[in-house]
Amino acid sequence: MRIRACLCTRHLYAVSFITFARSCVASPYGQITAAFRQCPPDIPPLQFQHQLGCPRPVDGNTDSRPIDWSPWTHPPLCIQGERSNTVKYCVFTNSQHGNGGISMITTPETAADSAEILNDSGYTHTKSFVDSDADAAFQVIDIPGKGKGVVARRQINRSEVIMADWASIIVDLDFPTSVKRIQGYRLLHVAIDQLSDPDLVLQLARSSSFSADIVEDVLRTNAFSYTLAGDPHMALYPKVSRINHACHPNAFIRFTPSSLAVSIVALRDIKPGEEINITYVPLGKTREERQADLQKWGFNCTCSLCTASKAEIAASDYRRSKIRDMRQEVMKAVEAWDGTRAVKLTHEVLELMRAEDLAPLYASQYEIIARLYWKARDKKTGAKYAKMSIDTLVDQGYLKDSPDALSTLLKSFDD
């Protein structure tokens, strides 16, 4: 793969164990936030604690019996933070989870609070297809000028799940600046070595000229931002990392908050041999803004949207600028209690989104329209657009088709 951006949802982090520079970018998908349970303090030391869904924090001082550090398959290895004597960072590994195992570098408390996420196998992402070498809809190949990339092996239909993947590495964002660099590298190496297939991570693209360690380079080039137990982390998805960027992508990343799994879903029909791509930068930006964002990873985008004719680029940039400006106007109209103007502008925004084929943004726009009508006491029209929002989310795989979904959403309008 060519120089890979850290695939992102709301925030994007470039990781440096020297300066830990952050590069933040907004995106329509929403932040990847892992579901977690806040455990009560002083849980008694019961056996089979992983079955409680609220295990005790464990660290390097925990007893050596496997049951004492369950659900992890390896005893935690920890180092003390430099900033505080009360904070330590440990490697927590479950080598059987997902596709090749998961290693987390985080605090014992965060690991305990989020251990329940291991109970979710990612069925939401895998139920509709078999992701094997023989039956996969995609293959990874060398692409001239880009390194590795992913192409379709057969016809892929719109909304079809193309690929599923699981996080292999999750790292607390405070970790790099809280420990000595050599100690940090050591913990990263342990995290990789304890996976059942370390090569899934080690063979990924590396593009950072500032990294002093191979794992740091891989993370800088490929890691998502990720919220675990309420704290900012980074997460690495090895298969997804092979997918290249396009400003007008034919696929998108689908997340579920209760799982470490993600899936890639087709935004439109994809022909055999066509490259599968996602966006590394937020949807809706102009060409100049997109190119500026991508410079952080050292390449100019040559996708069809960026290399279109001057007239086509100008028209696209105009629509995207209008979307941004009009969404701000919608908020001003709502604050001014001008419901008629707010509804009118929101409909216009939706039409511009359709013209730009910004499908991942449709559902939220339908919900905005629904809420505006609902507040104006036009509940019939409000319910209509609420259903359109839910139907879109179901179609894209974010929600299960549930008879209670509409009533639940409408109830939230009155909160």
Coordinates of C-alpha atoms in Angstrom, one line a residue:
M1 CA 0.0 0.0 0.0
R2 CA 1.1 3.5 -0.7
I3 CA 1.8 5.8 2.3
R4 CA -1.2 4.9 4.4
A5 CA -3.2 7.4 6.4
C6 CA -4.2 6.4 9.9
L7 CA -7.8 5.4 9.0
C8 CA -10.0 7.4 11.1
T9 CA -13.5 8.1 12.3
R10 CA -13.6 11.4 14.3
H11 CA -10.0 11.8 15.3
L12 CA -6.8 10.8 13.6
Y13 CA -3.6 10.3 15.5
A14 CA 0.0 10.1 14.3
V15 CA 1.9 8.3 16.9
S16 CA 5.5 9.3 17.9
F17 CA 7.2 7.9 20.9
I18 CA 9.4 10.9 20.9
T19 CA 7.0 13.8 20.5
F20 CA 3.7 12.0 20.1
A21 CA 2.4 14.5 17.6
R22 CA -1.3 14.3 17.0
S23 CA -3.1 14.9 13.7
C24 CA -6.8 15.3 14.2
V25 CA -9.4 15.0 11.4
A26 CA -13.2 14.8 11.5
S27 CA -15.2 12.2 9.7
P28 CA -18.9 11.3 9.3
Y29 CA -18.7 7.8 10.8
G30 CA -18.6 8.9 14.4
Q31 CA -15.9 8.0 16.9
I32 CA -15.1 4.3 17.4
T33 CA -16.2 3.9 21.0
A34 CA -16.0 0.5 22.7
A35 CA -18.9 -0.3 25.0
F36 CA -17.8 -0.9 28.5
R37 CA -19.2 -1.4 32.0
Q38 CA -18.0 0.7 34.9
C39 CA -17.0 -1.9 37.5
P40 CA -17.7 -1.2 41.2
P41 CA -14.7 -0.9 43.4
D42 CA -13.3 -3.7 45.6
I43 CA -14.9 -6.7 43.8
P44 CA -14.2 -9.8 45.9
P45 CA -11.6 -12.2 44.5
L46 CA -14.1 -14.8 43.2
Q47 CA -13.0 -17.5 40.8
F48 CA -14.0 -17.4 37.2
Q49 CA -14.1 -13.7 37.4
H50 CA -14.4 -13.3 33.6
Q51 CA -17.9 -14.7 33.8
L52 CA -19.0 -11.9 36.0
G53 CA -18.5 -9.4 33.1
C54 CA -16.7 -7.2 35.6
P55 CA -13.3 -8.7 36.3
R56 CA -10.9 -7.3 38.9
P57 CA -8.0 -5.3 37.5
V58 CA -4.9 -7.5 37.1
D59 CA -1.3 -6.5 36.6
G60 CA 2.2 -8.0 36.8
N61 CA 1.8 -8.6 40.6
T62 CA -1.3 -10.8 40.0
D63 CA -0.9 -14.5 40.9
S64 CA 0.6 -16.7 38.2
R65 CA -2.4 -19.0 37.8
P66 CA -4.1 -18.5 34.4
I67 CA -7.5 -18.2 36.2
D68 CA -6.2 -15.2 38.1
W69 CA -5.6 -13.1 34.9
S70 CA -8.5 -14.5 32.8
P71 CA -9.8 -13.6 30.2
W72 CA -6.2 -12.9 29.1
T73 CA -4.2 -15.8 27.8
H74 CA -0.9 -14.4 29.0
P75 CA 0.1 -12.9 32.3
P76 CA 0.2 -9.1 32.2
L77 CA 3.6 -7.5 31.8
C78 CA 3.6 -3.9 33.2
I79 CA 5.8 -0.9 33.5
Q80 CA 5.4 2.1 35.7
G81 CA 4.4 5.4 34.2
E82 CA 6.9 8.3 34.4
R83 CA 4.3 10.9 35.3
S84 CA 2.7 9.2 38.2
N85 CA 3.7 6.5 40.6
T86 CA 0.1 5.3 40.7
V87 CA -0.3 4.7 36.9
K88 CA 1.1 1.7 35.2
Y89 CA 0.7 0.4 31.7
C90 CA 0.4 -3.3 30.9
V91 CA 0.2 -5.7 28.0
F92 CA -3.1 -7.6 28.0
T93 CA -3.3 -10.3 25.4
N94 CA -6.0 -12.8 24.3
S95 CA -4.3 -14.7 21.5
Q96 CA -7.5 -16.5 20.6
H97 CA -9.8 -13.5 19.9
G98 CA -10.7 -12.4 16.5
N99 CA -8.3 -13.0 13.6
G100 CA -4.9 -13.7 15.2
G101 CA -5.5 -12.4 18.7
I102 CA -5.7 -9.0 20.4
S103 CA -3.1 -7.2 22.6
M104 CA -4.0 -4.1 24.5
I105 CA -1.5 -1.7 26.1
T106 CA -3.5 0.2 28.7
T107 CA -4.0 0.5 32.4
P108 CA -5.2 -2.4 34.5
E109 CA -8.4 -0.5 35.3
T110 CA -9.2 0.2 31.7
A111 CA -8.6 -3.4 30.7
A112 CA -10.9 -4.6 33.5
D113 CA -13.6 -2.2 32.6
S114 CA -13.5 -3.2 28.9
A115 CA -12.9 -7.0 29.2
E116 CA -16.5 -7.7 28.5
I117 CA -16.0 -6.6 24.9
L118 CA -14.1 -9.9 24.3
N119 CA -17.5 -11.6 24.6
D120 CA -18.6 -10.2 21.3
S121 CA -17.3 -12.4 18.5
G122 CA -18.1 -9.9 15.8
Y123 CA -21.1 -11.8 14.4
T124 CA -22.7 -8.6 13.2
H125 CA -19.8 -8.2 10.8
T126 CA -19.4 -11.8 9.7
K127 CA -23.0 -13.3 9.5
S128 CA -23.6 -12.4 5.9
F129 CA -20.5 -13.9 4.3
V130 CA -17.6 -16.3 4.6
D131 CA -14.3 -14.5 4.7
S132 CA -11.9 -17.2 3.6
D133 CA -9.2 -17.3 1.0
A134 CA -11.4 -19.5 -1.2
D135 CA -14.6 -17.6 -1.0
A136 CA -13.5 -14.0 -0.2
A137 CA -15.0 -11.3 -2.5
F138 CA -11.6 -9.5 -2.6
Q139 CA -7.9 -10.2 -2.9
V140 CA -4.8 -8.2 -1.9
I141 CA -2.5 -7.5 -4.9
D142 CA 0.3 -5.2 -5.8
I143 CA -1.0 -2.0 -7.4
P144 CA 1.4 0.2 -9.5
G145 CA 2.3 3.4 -7.6
K146 CA 0.4 2.3 -4.5
G147 CA 2.1 -0.8 -3.2
K148 CA -0.5 -3.2 -1.8
G149 CA -4.2 -2.8 -2.5
V150 CA -7.5 -4.6 -2.4
V151 CA -9.5 -5.5 -5.5
A152 CA -12.8 -7.3 -6.1
R153 CA -12.6 -10.9 -7.3
R154 CA -16.2 -10.9 -8.4
Q155 CA -19.2 -8.6 -8.7
I156 CA -19.9 -7.0 -5.3
N157 CA -23.4 -5.6 -4.8
R158 CA -24.2 -2.4 -3.1
S159 CA -24.5 -2.8 0.7
E160 CA -22.8 -6.2 0.5
V161 CA -20.3 -6.9 3.3
I162 CA -16.9 -7.3 1.6
M163 CA -14.5 -7.9 4.5
A164 CA -14.5 -8.4 8.3
D165 CA -11.6 -7.6 10.5
W166 CA -10.7 -7.5 14.2
A167 CA -8.4 -5.1 16.1
S168 CA -5.0 -6.7 16.7
I169 CA -3.4 -4.0 18.7
I170 CA -5.0 -1.3 21.0
V171 CA -2.7 1.2 22.7
D172 CA -3.6 3.9 25.2
L173 CA -2.8 7.3 23.7
D174 CA -1.2 8.5 27.0
F175 CA 1.2 5.5 27.0
P176 CA 3.9 6.9 24.6
T177 CA 4.4 10.1 26.6
S178 CA 4.1 8.4 30.0
V179 CA 6.9 5.9 29.7
K180 CA 10.6 5.8 28.7
R181 CA 11.0 5.2 25.0
I182 CA 13.0 2.0 25.3
Q183 CA 10.5 0.6 27.8
G184 CA 7.7 1.5 25.5
Y185 CA 9.2 -0.3 22.6
R186 CA 9.8 -3.4 24.7
L187 CA 6.1 -3.5 25.7
L188 CA 5.0 -3.0 22.0
H189 CA 7.2 -5.9 21.0
V190 CA 5.7 -8.1 23.7
A191 CA 2.2 -7.1 22.5
I192 CA 3.1 -8.2 19.0
D193 CA 4.9 -11.4 19.9
Q194 CA 2.0 -12.6 22.0
L195 CA -0.4 -12.5 19.1
S196 CA -1.0 -15.9 17.4
D197 CA 0.1 -14.4 14.1
P198 CA 2.5 -11.5 14.6
D199 CA 3.2 -11.2 10.9
L200 CA -0.4 -9.9 10.3
V201 CA 0.9 -6.7 12.0
L202 CA 4.6 -6.7 11.1
Q203 CA 4.1 -7.0 7.4
L204 CA 1.9 -4.0 7.1
A205 CA 3.0 -0.8 5.3
R206 CA 5.4 1.5 7.0
S207 CA 5.7 5.1 5.9
S208 CA 6.9 7.2 8.8
S209 CA 10.2 8.9 8.5
F210 CA 10.2 9.8 12.2
S211 CA 9.7 6.4 13.8
A212 CA 12.6 4.7 15.5
D213 CA 10.9 1.3 15.8
I214 CA 9.1 -1.0 13.4
V215 CA 5.9 -1.3 15.5
E216 CA 5.8 2.4 16.1
D217 CA 6.0 2.9 12.3
V218 CA 3.2 0.4 11.6
L219 CA 1.0 2.2 14.2
R220 CA 1.8 5.7 12.8
T221 CA 0.9 4.5 9.3
N222 CA -2.2 2.4 10.0
A223 CA -3.9 2.9 13.4
F224 CA -7.4 4.2 14.0
S225 CA -8.3 6.4 16.9
Y226 CA -10.4 4.4 19.3
T227 CA -12.2 5.1 22.6
L228 CA -11.9 2.3 25.2
A229 CA -13.6 2.6 28.5
G230 CA -14.0 6.3 27.9
D231 CA -10.3 6.9 27.3
P232 CA -8.6 7.7 24.0
H233 CA -6.6 4.8 22.4
M234 CA -5.5 3.8 19.0
A235 CA -6.5 0.5 17.3
L236 CA -4.9 -1.4 14.4
Y237 CA -7.0 -3.5 12.0
P238 CA -4.6 -5.5 9.7
K239 CA -6.9 -6.4 6.8
V240 CA -8.5 -3.0 6.6
S241 CA -5.1 -1.4 6.6
R242 CA -4.5 -2.9 3.1
I243 CA -7.4 -0.8 1.6
N244 CA -6.3 2.3 -0.3
H245 CA -7.8 5.8 -0.2
A246 CA -10.2 7.5 -2.6
C247 CA -12.1 10.7 -2.1
H248 CA -15.1 9.2 -3.7
P249 CA -14.9 5.7 -2.2
N250 CA -16.9 2.7 -3.3
A251 CA -16.9 1.2 0.3
F252 CA -17.1 2.4 3.9
I253 CA -16.1 1.1 7.3
R254 CA -18.9 -0.2 9.6
F255 CA -18.3 -0.2 13.3
T256 CA -20.3 -1.6 16.2
P257 CA -19.6 -0.2 19.7
S258 CA -19.8 -3.5 21.5
S259 CA -17.2 -5.3 19.4
L260 CA -13.6 -5.2 18.4
A261 CA -14.7 -6.2 14.9
V262 CA -15.3 -3.9 11.9
S263 CA -16.5 -4.6 8.4
I264 CA -16.1 -3.1 5.0
V265 CA -19.4 -2.5 3.2
A266 CA -19.9 -1.6 -0.5
L267 CA -21.3 1.9 -1.1
R268 CA -22.3 0.9 -4.6
D269 CA -21.9 -2.0 -7.0
I270 CA -18.2 -2.9 -7.6
K271 CA -17.1 -4.7 -10.7
P272 CA -14.7 -7.6 -10.8
G273 CA -11.1 -6.4 -10.9
E274 CA -12.1 -2.9 -9.6
E275 CA -10.0 -1.6 -6.7
I276 CA -11.9 -1.4 -3.4
N277 CA -11.3 1.9 -1.5
I278 CA -12.4 3.9 1.5
T279 CA -11.8 7.5 2.4
Y280 CA -9.0 8.4 4.8
V281 CA -10.3 12.0 5.3
P282 CA -13.7 13.2 6.2
L283 CA -16.4 13.0 3.6
G284 CA -17.7 16.3 2.3
K285 CA -14.4 18.3 2.0
T286 CA -13.3 20.2 -1.1
R287 CA -10.4 19.0 -3.3
E288 CA -8.0 21.5 -1.9
E289 CA -8.9 20.5 1.7
R290 CA -8.6 16.8 1.0
Q291 CA -5.2 17.2 -0.7
A292 CA -4.0 19.3 2.2
D293 CA -5.1 16.6 4.7
L294 CA -3.5 13.8 2.8
Q295 CA -0.1 15.7 2.7
K296 CA 0.3 14.7 6.3
W297 CA 1.0 11.2 5.0
G298 CA 3.0 12.3 2.0
F299 CA 0.9 11.7 -1.1
N300 CA -1.3 13.5 -3.6
C301 CA -4.6 11.8 -4.3
T302 CA -5.1 10.8 -7.9
C303 CA -8.6 9.3 -7.5
S304 CA -11.3 10.0 -10.1
L305 CA -12.8 12.8 -8.1
C306 CA -9.4 14.6 -7.7
T307 CA -8.4 14.1 -11.4
A308 CA -11.7 15.1 -12.9
S309 CA -12.0 18.1 -15.3
K310 CA -11.7 21.6 -13.8
A311 CA -15.4 22.2 -14.3
E312 CA -16.4 18.9 -12.5
I313 CA -14.0 19.6 -9.6
A314 CA -15.4 23.2 -9.3
A315 CA -19.0 21.9 -9.3
S316 CA -18.2 19.3 -6.7
D317 CA -16.3 21.8 -4.5
Y318 CA -19.2 24.2 -4.8
R319 CA -21.8 21.6 -3.6
R320 CA -19.6 20.5 -0.7
S321 CA -19.0 24.0 0.4
K322 CA -22.7 24.7 0.2
I323 CA -23.4 21.6 2.4
R324 CA -21.1 22.8 5.1
D325 CA -22.4 26.4 5.0
M326 CA -26.1 25.3 4.9
R327 CA -25.7 22.9 7.8
Q328 CA -24.4 25.8 9.9
E329 CA -27.4 27.8 8.7
V330 CA -29.7 25.0 9.8
M331 CA -28.3 25.3 13.4
K332 CA -28.8 29.1 13.4
A333 CA -32.4 28.6 12.2
V334 CA -33.1 26.1 15.0
E335 CA -31.6 28.5 17.6
A336 CA -33.8 31.3 16.2
W337 CA -36.9 29.0 16.4
D338 CA -37.3 29.3 12.7
G339 CA -38.6 25.8 11.9
T340 CA -39.7 26.5 8.4
R341 CA -36.3 27.8 7.3
A342 CA -34.5 24.9 9.1
V343 CA -36.6 22.3 7.4
K344 CA -36.2 23.9 4.0
L345 CA -32.4 24.2 4.4
T346 CA -32.2 20.6 5.6
H347 CA -34.0 19.3 2.5
E348 CA -31.6 21.2 0.3
V349 CA -28.6 19.8 2.2
L350 CA -29.9 16.3 1.6
E351 CA -30.3 16.9 -2.1
L352 CA -26.7 18.2 -2.3
M353 CA -25.5 15.1 -0.5
R354 CA -27.3 12.9 -3.0
A355 CA -25.7 14.9 -5.8
E356 CA -22.3 14.2 -4.3
D357 CA -23.2 10.6 -3.4
L358 CA -22.4 11.0 0.3
A359 CA -24.4 7.9 1.2
P360 CA -23.0 7.5 4.8
L361 CA -24.4 10.9 5.7
Y362 CA -28.0 10.2 4.6
A363 CA -29.2 8.6 7.8
S364 CA -28.2 11.4 10.1
Q365 CA -29.8 13.9 7.7
Y366 CA -33.1 12.0 7.6
E367 CA -33.0 12.0 11.4
I368 CA -32.5 15.8 11.5
I369 CA -35.4 16.3 9.2
A370 CA -37.5 14.0 11.3
R371 CA -36.7 15.8 14.5
L372 CA -37.5 19.2 12.9
Y373 CA -41.0 18.0 11.8
W374 CA -41.6 16.3 15.1
K375 CA -40.8 19.5 17.0
A376 CA -43.2 21.4 14.7
R377 CA -45.9 18.9 15.7
D378 CA -46.1 17.3 12.3
K379 CA -45.6 13.9 13.7
K380 CA -46.8 12.0 10.7
T381 CA -44.0 13.5 8.5
G382 CA -41.6 13.3 11.4
A383 CA -42.2 9.6 11.7
K384 CA -41.8 9.1 7.9
Y385 CA -38.3 10.6 7.9
A386 CA -37.4 8.7 11.2
K387 CA -38.3 5.5 9.4
M388 CA -36.2 6.5 6.4
S389 CA -33.3 7.1 8.8
I390 CA -33.7 3.6 10.4
D391 CA -34.2 1.9 7.0
T392 CA -31.0 3.5 5.8
L393 CA -29.1 2.3 8.8
V394 CA -30.5 -1.2 8.4
D395 CA -29.6 -1.2 4.7
Q396 CA -26.0 -0.2 5.6
G397 CA -25.9 -2.8 8.3
Y398 CA -25.6 -0.5 11.3
L399 CA -28.9 -1.7 12.8
K400 CA -30.8 -4.9 12.9
D401 CA -34.3 -4.8 11.4
S402 CA -36.3 -4.5 14.6
P403 CA -40.0 -3.6 15.1
D404 CA -39.1 -1.5 18.1
A405 CA -36.4 0.7 16.4
L406 CA -38.9 3.3 15.1
S407 CA -40.8 3.7 18.4
T408 CA -37.5 3.9 20.3
L409 CA -36.2 6.7 18.0
L410 CA -39.5 8.6 18.1
K411 CA -39.5 8.4 21.9
S412 CA -36.1 10.0 22.0
F413 CA -37.5 13.0 20.1
D414 CA -39.5 13.9 23.2
D415 CA -36.7 13.6 25.7

